[in-house]
mmCIF file with all atom_site columns, C-alpha atoms in Angstrom:
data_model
loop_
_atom_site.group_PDB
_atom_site.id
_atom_site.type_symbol
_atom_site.label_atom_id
_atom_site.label_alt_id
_atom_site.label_comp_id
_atom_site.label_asym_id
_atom_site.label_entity_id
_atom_site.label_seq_id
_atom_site.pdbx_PDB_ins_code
_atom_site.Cartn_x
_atom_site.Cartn_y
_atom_site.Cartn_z
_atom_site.occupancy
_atom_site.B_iso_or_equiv
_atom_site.pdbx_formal_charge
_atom_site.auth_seq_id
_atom_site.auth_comp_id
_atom_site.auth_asym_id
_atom_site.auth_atom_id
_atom_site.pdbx_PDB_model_num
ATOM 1   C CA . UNK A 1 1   ? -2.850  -6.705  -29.906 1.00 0.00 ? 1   UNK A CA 1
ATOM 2   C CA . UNK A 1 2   ? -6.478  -8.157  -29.842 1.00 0.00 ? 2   UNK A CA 1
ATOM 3   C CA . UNK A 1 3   ? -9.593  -6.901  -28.498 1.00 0.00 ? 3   UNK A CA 1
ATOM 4   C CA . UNK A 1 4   ? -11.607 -9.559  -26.528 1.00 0.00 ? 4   UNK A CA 1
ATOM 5   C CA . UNK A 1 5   ? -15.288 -8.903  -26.467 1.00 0.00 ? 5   UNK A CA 1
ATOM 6   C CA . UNK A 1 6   ? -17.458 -9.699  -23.780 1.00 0.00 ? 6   UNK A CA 1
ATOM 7   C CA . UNK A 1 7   ? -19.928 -11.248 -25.191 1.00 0.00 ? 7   UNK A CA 1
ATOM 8   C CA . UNK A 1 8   ? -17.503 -13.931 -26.484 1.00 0.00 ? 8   UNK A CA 1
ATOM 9   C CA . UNK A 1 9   ? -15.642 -14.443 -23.476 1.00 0.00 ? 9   UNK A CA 1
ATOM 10  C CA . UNK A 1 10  ? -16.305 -18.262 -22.292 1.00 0.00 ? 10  UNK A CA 1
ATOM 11  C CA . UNK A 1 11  ? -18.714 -19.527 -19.650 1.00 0.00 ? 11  UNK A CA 1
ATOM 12  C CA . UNK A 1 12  ? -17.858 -23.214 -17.818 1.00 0.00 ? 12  UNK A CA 1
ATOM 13  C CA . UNK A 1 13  ? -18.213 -24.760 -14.323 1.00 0.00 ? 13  UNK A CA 1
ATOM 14  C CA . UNK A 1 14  ? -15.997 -24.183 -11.939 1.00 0.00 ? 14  UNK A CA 1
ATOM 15  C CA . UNK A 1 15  ? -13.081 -26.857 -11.344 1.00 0.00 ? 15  UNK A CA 1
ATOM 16  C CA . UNK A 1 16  ? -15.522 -27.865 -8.043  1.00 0.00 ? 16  UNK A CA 1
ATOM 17  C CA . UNK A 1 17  ? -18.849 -27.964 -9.724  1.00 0.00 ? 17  UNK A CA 1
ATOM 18  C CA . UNK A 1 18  ? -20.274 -25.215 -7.274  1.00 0.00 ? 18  UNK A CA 1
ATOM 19  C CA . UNK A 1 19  ? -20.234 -22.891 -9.641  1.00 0.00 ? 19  UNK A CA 1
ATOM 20  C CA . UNK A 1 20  ? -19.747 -20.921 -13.099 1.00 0.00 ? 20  UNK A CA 1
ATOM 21  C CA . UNK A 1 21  ? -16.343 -19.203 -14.625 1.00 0.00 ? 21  UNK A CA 1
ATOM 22  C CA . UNK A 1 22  ? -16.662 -16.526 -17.280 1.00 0.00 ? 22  UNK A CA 1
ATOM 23  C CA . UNK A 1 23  ? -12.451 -17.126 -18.964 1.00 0.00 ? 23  UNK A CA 1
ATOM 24  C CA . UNK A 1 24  ? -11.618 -14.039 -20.720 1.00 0.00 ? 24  UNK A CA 1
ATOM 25  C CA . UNK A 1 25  ? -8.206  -15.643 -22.303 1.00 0.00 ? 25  UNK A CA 1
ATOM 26  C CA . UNK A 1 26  ? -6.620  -19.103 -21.388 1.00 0.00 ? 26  UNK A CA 1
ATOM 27  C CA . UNK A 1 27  ? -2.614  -19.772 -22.554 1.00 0.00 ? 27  UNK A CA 1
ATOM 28  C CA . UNK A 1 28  ? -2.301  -21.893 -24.361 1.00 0.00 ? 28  UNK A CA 1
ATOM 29  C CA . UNK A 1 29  ? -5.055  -21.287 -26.342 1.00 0.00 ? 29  UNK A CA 1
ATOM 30  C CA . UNK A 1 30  ? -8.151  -23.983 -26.061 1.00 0.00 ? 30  UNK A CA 1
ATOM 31  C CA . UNK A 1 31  ? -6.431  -25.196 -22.496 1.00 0.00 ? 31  UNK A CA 1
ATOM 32  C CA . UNK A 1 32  ? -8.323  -26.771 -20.209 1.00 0.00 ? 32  UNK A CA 1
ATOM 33  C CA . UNK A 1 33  ? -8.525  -25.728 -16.645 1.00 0.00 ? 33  UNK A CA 1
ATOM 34  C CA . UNK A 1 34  ? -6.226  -28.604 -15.764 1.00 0.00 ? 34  UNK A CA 1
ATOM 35  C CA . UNK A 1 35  ? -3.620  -28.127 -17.809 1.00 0.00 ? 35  UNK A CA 1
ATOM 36  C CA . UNK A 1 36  ? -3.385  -24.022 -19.071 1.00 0.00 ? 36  UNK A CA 1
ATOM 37  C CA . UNK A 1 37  ? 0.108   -21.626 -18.523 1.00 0.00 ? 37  UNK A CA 1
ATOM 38  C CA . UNK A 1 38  ? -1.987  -18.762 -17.363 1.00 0.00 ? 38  UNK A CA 1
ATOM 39  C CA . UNK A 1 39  ? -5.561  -18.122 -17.089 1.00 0.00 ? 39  UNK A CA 1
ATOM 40  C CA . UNK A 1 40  ? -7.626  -14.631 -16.579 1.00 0.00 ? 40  UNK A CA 1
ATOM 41  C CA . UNK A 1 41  ? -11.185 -14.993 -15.341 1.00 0.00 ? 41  UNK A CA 1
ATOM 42  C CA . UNK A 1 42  ? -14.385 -14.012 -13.495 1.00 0.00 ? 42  UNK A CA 1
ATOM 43  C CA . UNK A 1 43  ? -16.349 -15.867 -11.383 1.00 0.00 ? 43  UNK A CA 1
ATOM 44  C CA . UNK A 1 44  ? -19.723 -14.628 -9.436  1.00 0.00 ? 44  UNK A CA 1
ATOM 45  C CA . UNK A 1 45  ? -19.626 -16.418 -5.673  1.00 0.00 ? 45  UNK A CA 1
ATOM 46  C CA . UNK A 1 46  ? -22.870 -16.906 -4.384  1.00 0.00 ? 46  UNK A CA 1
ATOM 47  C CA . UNK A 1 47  ? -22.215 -19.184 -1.088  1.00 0.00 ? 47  UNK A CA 1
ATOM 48  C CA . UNK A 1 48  ? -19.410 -19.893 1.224   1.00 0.00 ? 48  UNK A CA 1
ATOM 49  C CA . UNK A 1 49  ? -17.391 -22.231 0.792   1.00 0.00 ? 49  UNK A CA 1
ATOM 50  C CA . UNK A 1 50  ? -13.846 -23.929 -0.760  1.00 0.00 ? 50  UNK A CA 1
ATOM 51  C CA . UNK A 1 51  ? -12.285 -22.780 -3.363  1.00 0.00 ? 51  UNK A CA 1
ATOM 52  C CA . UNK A 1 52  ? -10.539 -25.108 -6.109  1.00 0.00 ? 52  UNK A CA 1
ATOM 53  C CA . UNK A 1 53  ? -7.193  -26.161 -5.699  1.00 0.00 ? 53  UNK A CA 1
ATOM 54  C CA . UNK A 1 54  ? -4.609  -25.656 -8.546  1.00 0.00 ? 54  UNK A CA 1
ATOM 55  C CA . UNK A 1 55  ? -2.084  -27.398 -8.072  1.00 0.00 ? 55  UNK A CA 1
ATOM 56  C CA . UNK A 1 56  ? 1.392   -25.227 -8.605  1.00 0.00 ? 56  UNK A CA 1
ATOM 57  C CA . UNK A 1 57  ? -0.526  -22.652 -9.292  1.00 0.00 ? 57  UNK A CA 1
ATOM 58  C CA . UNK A 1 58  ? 0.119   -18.770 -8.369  1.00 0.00 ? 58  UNK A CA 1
ATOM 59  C CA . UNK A 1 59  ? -3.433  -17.230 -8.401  1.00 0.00 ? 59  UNK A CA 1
ATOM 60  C CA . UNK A 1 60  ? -4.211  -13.205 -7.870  1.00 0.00 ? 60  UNK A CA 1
ATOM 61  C CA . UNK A 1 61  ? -7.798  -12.089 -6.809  1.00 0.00 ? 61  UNK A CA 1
ATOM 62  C CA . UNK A 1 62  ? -9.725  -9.145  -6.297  1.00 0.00 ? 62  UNK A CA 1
ATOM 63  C CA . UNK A 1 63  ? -13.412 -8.408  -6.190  1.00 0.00 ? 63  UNK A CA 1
ATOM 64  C CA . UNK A 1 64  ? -14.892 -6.325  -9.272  1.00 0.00 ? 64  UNK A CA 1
ATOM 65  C CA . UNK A 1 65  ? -18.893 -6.158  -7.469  1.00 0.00 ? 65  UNK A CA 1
ATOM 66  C CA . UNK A 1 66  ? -20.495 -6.572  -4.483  1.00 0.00 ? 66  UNK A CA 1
ATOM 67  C CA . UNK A 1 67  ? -19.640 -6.110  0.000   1.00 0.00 ? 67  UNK A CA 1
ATOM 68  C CA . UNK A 1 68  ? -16.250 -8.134  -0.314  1.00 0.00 ? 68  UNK A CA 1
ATOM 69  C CA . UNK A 1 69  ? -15.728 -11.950 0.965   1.00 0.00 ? 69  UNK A CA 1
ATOM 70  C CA . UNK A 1 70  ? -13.022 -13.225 4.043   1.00 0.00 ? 70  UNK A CA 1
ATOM 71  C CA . UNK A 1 71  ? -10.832 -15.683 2.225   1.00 0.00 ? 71  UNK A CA 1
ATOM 72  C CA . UNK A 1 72  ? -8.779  -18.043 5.148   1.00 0.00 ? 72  UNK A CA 1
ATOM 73  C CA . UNK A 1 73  ? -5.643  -18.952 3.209   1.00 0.00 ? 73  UNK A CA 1
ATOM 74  C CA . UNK A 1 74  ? -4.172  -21.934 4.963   1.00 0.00 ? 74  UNK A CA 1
ATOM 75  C CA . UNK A 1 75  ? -1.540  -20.874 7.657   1.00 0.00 ? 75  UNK A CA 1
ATOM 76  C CA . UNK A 1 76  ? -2.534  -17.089 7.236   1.00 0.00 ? 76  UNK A CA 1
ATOM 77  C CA . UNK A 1 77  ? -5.074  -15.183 8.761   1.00 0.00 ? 77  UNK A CA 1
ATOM 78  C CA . UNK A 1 78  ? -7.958  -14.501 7.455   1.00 0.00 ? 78  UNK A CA 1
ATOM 79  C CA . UNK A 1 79  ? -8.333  -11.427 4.695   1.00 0.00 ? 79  UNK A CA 1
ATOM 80  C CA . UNK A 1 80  ? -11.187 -9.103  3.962   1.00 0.00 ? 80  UNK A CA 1
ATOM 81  C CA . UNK A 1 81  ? -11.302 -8.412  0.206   1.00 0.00 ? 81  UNK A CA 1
ATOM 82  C CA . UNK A 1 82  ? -13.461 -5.595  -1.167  1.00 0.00 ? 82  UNK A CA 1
ATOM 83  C CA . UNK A 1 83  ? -13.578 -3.371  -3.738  1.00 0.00 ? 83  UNK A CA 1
ATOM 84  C CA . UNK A 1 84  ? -11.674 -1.047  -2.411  1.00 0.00 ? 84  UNK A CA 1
ATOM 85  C CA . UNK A 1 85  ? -9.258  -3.779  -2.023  1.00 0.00 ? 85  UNK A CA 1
ATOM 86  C CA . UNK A 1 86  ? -5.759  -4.203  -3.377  1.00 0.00 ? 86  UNK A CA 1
ATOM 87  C CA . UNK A 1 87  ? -5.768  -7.417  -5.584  1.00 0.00 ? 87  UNK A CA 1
ATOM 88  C CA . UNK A 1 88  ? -4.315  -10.631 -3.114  1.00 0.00 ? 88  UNK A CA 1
ATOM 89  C CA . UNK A 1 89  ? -1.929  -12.921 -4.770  1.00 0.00 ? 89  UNK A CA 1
ATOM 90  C CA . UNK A 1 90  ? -1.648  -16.474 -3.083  1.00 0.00 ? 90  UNK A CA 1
ATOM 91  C CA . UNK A 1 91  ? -0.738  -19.844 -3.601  1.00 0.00 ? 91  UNK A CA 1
ATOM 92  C CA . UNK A 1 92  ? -3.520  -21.839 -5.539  1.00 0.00 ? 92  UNK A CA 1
ATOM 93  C CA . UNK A 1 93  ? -2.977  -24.966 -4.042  1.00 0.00 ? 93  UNK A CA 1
ATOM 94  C CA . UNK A 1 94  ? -3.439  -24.410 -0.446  1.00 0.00 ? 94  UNK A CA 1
ATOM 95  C CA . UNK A 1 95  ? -6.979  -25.016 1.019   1.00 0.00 ? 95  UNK A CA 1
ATOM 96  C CA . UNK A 1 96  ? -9.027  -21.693 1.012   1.00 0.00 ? 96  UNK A CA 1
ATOM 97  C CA . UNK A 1 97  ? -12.326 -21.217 2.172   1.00 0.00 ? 97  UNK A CA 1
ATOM 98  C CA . UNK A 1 98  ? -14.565 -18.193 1.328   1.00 0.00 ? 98  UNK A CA 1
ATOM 99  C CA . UNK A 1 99  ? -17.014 -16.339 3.536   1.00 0.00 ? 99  UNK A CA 1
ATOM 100 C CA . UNK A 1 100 ? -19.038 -13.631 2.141   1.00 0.00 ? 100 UNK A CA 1
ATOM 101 C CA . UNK A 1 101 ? -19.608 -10.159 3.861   1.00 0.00 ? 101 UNK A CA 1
ATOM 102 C CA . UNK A 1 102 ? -23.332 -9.288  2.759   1.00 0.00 ? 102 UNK A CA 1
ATOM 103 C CA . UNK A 1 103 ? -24.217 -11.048 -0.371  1.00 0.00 ? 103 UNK A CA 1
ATOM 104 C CA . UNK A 1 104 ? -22.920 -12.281 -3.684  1.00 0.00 ? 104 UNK A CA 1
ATOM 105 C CA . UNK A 1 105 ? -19.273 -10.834 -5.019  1.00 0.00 ? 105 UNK A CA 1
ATOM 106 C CA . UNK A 1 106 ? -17.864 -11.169 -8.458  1.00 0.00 ? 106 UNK A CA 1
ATOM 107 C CA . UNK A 1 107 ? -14.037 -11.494 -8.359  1.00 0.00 ? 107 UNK A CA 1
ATOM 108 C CA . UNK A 1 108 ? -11.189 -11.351 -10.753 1.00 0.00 ? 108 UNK A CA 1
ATOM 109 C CA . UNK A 1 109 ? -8.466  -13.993 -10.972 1.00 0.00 ? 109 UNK A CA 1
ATOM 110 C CA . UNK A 1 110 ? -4.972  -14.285 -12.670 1.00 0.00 ? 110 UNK A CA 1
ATOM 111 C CA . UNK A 1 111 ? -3.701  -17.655 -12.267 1.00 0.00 ? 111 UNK A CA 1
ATOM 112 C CA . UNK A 1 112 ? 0.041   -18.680 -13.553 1.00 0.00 ? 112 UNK A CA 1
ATOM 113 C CA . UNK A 1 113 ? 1.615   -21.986 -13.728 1.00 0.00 ? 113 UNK A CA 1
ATOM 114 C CA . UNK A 1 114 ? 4.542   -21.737 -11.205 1.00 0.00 ? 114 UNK A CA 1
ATOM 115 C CA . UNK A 1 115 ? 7.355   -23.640 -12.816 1.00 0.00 ? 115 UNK A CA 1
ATOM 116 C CA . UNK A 1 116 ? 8.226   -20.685 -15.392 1.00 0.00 ? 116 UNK A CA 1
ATOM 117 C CA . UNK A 1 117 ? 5.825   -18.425 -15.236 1.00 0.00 ? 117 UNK A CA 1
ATOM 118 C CA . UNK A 1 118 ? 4.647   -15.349 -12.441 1.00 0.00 ? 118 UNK A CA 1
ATOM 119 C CA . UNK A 1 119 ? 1.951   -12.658 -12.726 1.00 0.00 ? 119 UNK A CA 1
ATOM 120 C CA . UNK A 1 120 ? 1.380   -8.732  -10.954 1.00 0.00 ? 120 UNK A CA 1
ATOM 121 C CA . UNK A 1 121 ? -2.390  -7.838  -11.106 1.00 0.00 ? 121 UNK A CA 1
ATOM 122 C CA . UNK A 1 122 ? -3.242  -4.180  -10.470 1.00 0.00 ? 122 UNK A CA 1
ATOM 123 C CA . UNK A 1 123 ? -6.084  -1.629  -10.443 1.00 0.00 ? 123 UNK A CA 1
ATOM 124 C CA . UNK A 1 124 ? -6.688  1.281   -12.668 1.00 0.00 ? 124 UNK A CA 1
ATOM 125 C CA . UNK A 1 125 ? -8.926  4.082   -12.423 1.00 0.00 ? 125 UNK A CA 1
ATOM 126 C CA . UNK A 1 126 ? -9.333  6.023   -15.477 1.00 0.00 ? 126 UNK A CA 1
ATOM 127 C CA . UNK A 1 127 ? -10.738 9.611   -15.336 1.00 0.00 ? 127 UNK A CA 1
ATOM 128 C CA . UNK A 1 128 ? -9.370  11.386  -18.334 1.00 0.00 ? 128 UNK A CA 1
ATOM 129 C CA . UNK A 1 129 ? -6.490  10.980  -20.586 1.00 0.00 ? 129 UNK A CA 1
ATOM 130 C CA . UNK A 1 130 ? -3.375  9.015   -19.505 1.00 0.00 ? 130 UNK A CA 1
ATOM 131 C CA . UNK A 1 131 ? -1.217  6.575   -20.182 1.00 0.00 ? 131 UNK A CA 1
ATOM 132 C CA . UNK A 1 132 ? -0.293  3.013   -18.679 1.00 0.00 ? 132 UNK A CA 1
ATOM 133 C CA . UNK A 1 133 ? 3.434   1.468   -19.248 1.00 0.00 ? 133 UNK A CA 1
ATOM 134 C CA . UNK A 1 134 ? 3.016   -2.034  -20.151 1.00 0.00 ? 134 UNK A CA 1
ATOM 135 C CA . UNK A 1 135 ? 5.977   -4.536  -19.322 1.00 0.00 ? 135 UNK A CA 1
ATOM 136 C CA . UNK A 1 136 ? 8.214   -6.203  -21.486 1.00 0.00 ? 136 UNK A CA 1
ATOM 137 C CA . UNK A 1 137 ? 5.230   -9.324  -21.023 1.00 0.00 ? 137 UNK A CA 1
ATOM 138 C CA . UNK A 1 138 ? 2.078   -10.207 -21.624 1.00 0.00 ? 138 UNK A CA 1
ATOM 139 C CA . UNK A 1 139 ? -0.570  -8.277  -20.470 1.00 0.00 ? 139 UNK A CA 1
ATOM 140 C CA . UNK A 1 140 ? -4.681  -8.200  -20.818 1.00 0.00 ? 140 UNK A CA 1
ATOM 141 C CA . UNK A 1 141 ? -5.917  -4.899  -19.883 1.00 0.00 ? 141 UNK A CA 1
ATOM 142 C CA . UNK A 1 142 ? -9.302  -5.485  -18.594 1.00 0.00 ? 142 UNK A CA 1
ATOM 143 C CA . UNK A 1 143 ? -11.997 -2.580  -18.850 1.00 0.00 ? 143 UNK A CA 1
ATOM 144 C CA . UNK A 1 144 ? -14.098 -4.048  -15.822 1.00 0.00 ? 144 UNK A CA 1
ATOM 145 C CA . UNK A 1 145 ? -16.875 -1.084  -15.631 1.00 0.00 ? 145 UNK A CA 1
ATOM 146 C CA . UNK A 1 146 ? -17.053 2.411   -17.966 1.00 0.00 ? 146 UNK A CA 1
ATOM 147 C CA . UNK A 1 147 ? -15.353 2.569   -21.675 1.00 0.00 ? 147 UNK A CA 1
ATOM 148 C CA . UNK A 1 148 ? -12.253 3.809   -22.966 1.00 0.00 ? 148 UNK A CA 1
ATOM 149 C CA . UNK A 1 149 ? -10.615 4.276   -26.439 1.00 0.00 ? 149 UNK A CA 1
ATOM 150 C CA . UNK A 1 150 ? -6.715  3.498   -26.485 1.00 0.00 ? 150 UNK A CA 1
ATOM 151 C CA . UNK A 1 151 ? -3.488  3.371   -28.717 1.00 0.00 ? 151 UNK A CA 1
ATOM 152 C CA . UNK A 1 152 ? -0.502  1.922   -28.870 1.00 0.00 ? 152 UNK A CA 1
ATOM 153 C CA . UNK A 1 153 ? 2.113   1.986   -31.960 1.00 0.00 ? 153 UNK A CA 1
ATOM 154 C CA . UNK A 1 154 ? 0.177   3.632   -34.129 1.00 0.00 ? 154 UNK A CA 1
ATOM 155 C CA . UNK A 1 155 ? -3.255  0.841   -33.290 1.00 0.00 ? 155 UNK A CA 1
ATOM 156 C CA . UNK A 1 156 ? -6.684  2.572   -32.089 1.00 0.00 ? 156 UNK A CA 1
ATOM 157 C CA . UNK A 1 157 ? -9.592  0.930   -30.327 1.00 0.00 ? 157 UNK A CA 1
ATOM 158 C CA . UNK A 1 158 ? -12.015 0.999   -28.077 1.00 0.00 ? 158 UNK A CA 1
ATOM 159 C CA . UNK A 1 159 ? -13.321 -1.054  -25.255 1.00 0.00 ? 159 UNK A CA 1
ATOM 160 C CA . UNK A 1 160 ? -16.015 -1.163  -23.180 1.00 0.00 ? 160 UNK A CA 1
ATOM 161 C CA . UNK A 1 161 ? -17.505 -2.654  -19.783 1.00 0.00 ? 161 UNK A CA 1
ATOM 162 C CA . UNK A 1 162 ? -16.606 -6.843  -19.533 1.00 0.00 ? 162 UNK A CA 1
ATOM 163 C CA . UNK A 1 163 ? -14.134 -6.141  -22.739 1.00 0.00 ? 163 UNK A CA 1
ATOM 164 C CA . UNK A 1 164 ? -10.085 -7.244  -22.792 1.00 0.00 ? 164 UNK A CA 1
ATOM 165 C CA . UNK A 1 165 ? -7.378  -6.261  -24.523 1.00 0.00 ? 165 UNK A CA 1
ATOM 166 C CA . UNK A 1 166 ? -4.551  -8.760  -24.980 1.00 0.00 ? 166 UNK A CA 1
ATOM 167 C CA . UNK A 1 167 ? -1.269  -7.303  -26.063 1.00 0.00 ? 167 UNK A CA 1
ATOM 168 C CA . UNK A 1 168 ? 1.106   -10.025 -26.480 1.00 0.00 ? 168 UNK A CA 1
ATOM 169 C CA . UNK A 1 169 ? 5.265   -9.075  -26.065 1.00 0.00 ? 169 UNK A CA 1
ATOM 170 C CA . UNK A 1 170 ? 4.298   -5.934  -24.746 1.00 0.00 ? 170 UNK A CA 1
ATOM 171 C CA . UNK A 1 171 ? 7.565   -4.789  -25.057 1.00 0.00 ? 171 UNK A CA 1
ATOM 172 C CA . UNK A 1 172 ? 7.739   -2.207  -22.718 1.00 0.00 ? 172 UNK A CA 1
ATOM 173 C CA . UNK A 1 173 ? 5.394   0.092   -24.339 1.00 0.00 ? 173 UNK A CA 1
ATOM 174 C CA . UNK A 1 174 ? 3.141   2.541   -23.556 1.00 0.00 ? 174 UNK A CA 1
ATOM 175 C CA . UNK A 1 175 ? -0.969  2.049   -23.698 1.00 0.00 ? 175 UNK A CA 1
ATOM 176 C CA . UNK A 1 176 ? -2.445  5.575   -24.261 1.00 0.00 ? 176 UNK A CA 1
ATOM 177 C CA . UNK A 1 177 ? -5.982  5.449   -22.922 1.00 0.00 ? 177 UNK A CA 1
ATOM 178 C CA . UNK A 1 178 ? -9.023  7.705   -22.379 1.00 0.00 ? 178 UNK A CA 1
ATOM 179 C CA . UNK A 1 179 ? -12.377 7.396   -20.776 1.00 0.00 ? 179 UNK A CA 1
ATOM 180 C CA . UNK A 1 180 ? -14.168 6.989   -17.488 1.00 0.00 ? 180 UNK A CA 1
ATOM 181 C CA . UNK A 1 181 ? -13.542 3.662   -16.489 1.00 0.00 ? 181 UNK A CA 1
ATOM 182 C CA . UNK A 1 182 ? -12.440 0.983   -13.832 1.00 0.00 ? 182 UNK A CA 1
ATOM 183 C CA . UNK A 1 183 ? -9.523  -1.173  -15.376 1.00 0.00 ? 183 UNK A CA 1
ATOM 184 C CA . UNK A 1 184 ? -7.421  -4.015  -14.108 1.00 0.00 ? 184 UNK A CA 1
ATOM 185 C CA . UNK A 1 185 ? -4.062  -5.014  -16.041 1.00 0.00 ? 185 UNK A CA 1
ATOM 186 C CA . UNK A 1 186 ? -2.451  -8.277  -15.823 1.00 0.00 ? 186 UNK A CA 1
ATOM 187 C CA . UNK A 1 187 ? 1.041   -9.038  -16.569 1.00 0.00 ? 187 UNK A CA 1
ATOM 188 C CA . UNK A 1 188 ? 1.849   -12.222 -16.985 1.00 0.00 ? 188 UNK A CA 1
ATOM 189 C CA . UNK A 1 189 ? 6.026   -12.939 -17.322 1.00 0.00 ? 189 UNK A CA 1
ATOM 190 C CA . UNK A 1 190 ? 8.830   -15.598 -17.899 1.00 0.00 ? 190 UNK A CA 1
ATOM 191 C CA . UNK A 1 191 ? 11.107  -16.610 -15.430 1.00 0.00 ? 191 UNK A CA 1
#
């Protein structure tokens, strides 16, 4: 289980030069956008336009900050993603073009490598004590806006807004947490 800060999280271009990425963890470690298992990153979208394609890639989005964006998904319709959103998982290597609502959005993605691996992305709004099952995976438990302490076999932390934890063979375990906070977990699987 490692805590990943913030403040050392990576900034780079995107893959289409029309913008930047902030990676919070990249497998295999030091991959490049080109050639990585799974990714989990941020990205602030100013302007319409494409996004980049992956190929066979799975990605999962959903927007942290601002009025939402329309994303038209090749051969679906068109999908309003806010906030208040559920995260949207689609295929990375389709042509997708963003429209923004009213203004600039930062968004969340989980992107997987299709050939072996697949991904669930879900919200989590933390008011109090609780606790989140983890499954028997990978997962990076994102504390997107607030703080939190947590534990998990007998390891304490804390985290706070932009900061990850990465909890490698998860094991189907339990993460106790406790805070005020708005929280996205990624699990990223085999098979």
């Amino acid at each position: 289980m490692r805590v990943l800060r913030a403040g050392d999280h990576k900034r780079m271009p995107w893959k289409n030069g029309k913008g930047q990425t902030v990676e919070i963890a990249v497998f295999p470690p030091g991959a490049s956008i080109n050639d990585f298992d799974w990714r989990v990153s941020m990205a602030t979208v100013a302007e319409d336009g494409p996004f980049s394609i992956f190929p066979g890639i799975d990605r999962t989005l959903a927007i942290l900050d601002g009025n939402g964006m329309v994303l038209d998904i090749e051969g679906s319709a068109p999908v309003l993603l806010t906030t208040a959103s559920d995260p949207l998982g689609f295929r990375a290597d389709v042509p997708v073009a963003a429209r923004l609502k009213d203004g600039a959005i930062t968004d969340l993605n989980v992107m997987t490598r299709r050939d072996g691996l697949a991904h669930t992305l879900i919200r989590i709004d933390v008011d109090g004590s609780g606790a989140v099952p983890l499954s028997p995976s990978t997962c990076l438990f994102l504390c997107h806006r607030g703080a939190l302490s947590f534990r998990r076999d007998g390891e304490t932390g804390a985290l706070a807004a932009g900061d990850a934890l990465l909890i490698e063979d998860a094991a189907a375990t339990v993460l106790e947490i406790d805070g005020d906070a708005r929280c996205y977990l990624a699990s990223l699987t085999t098979g």
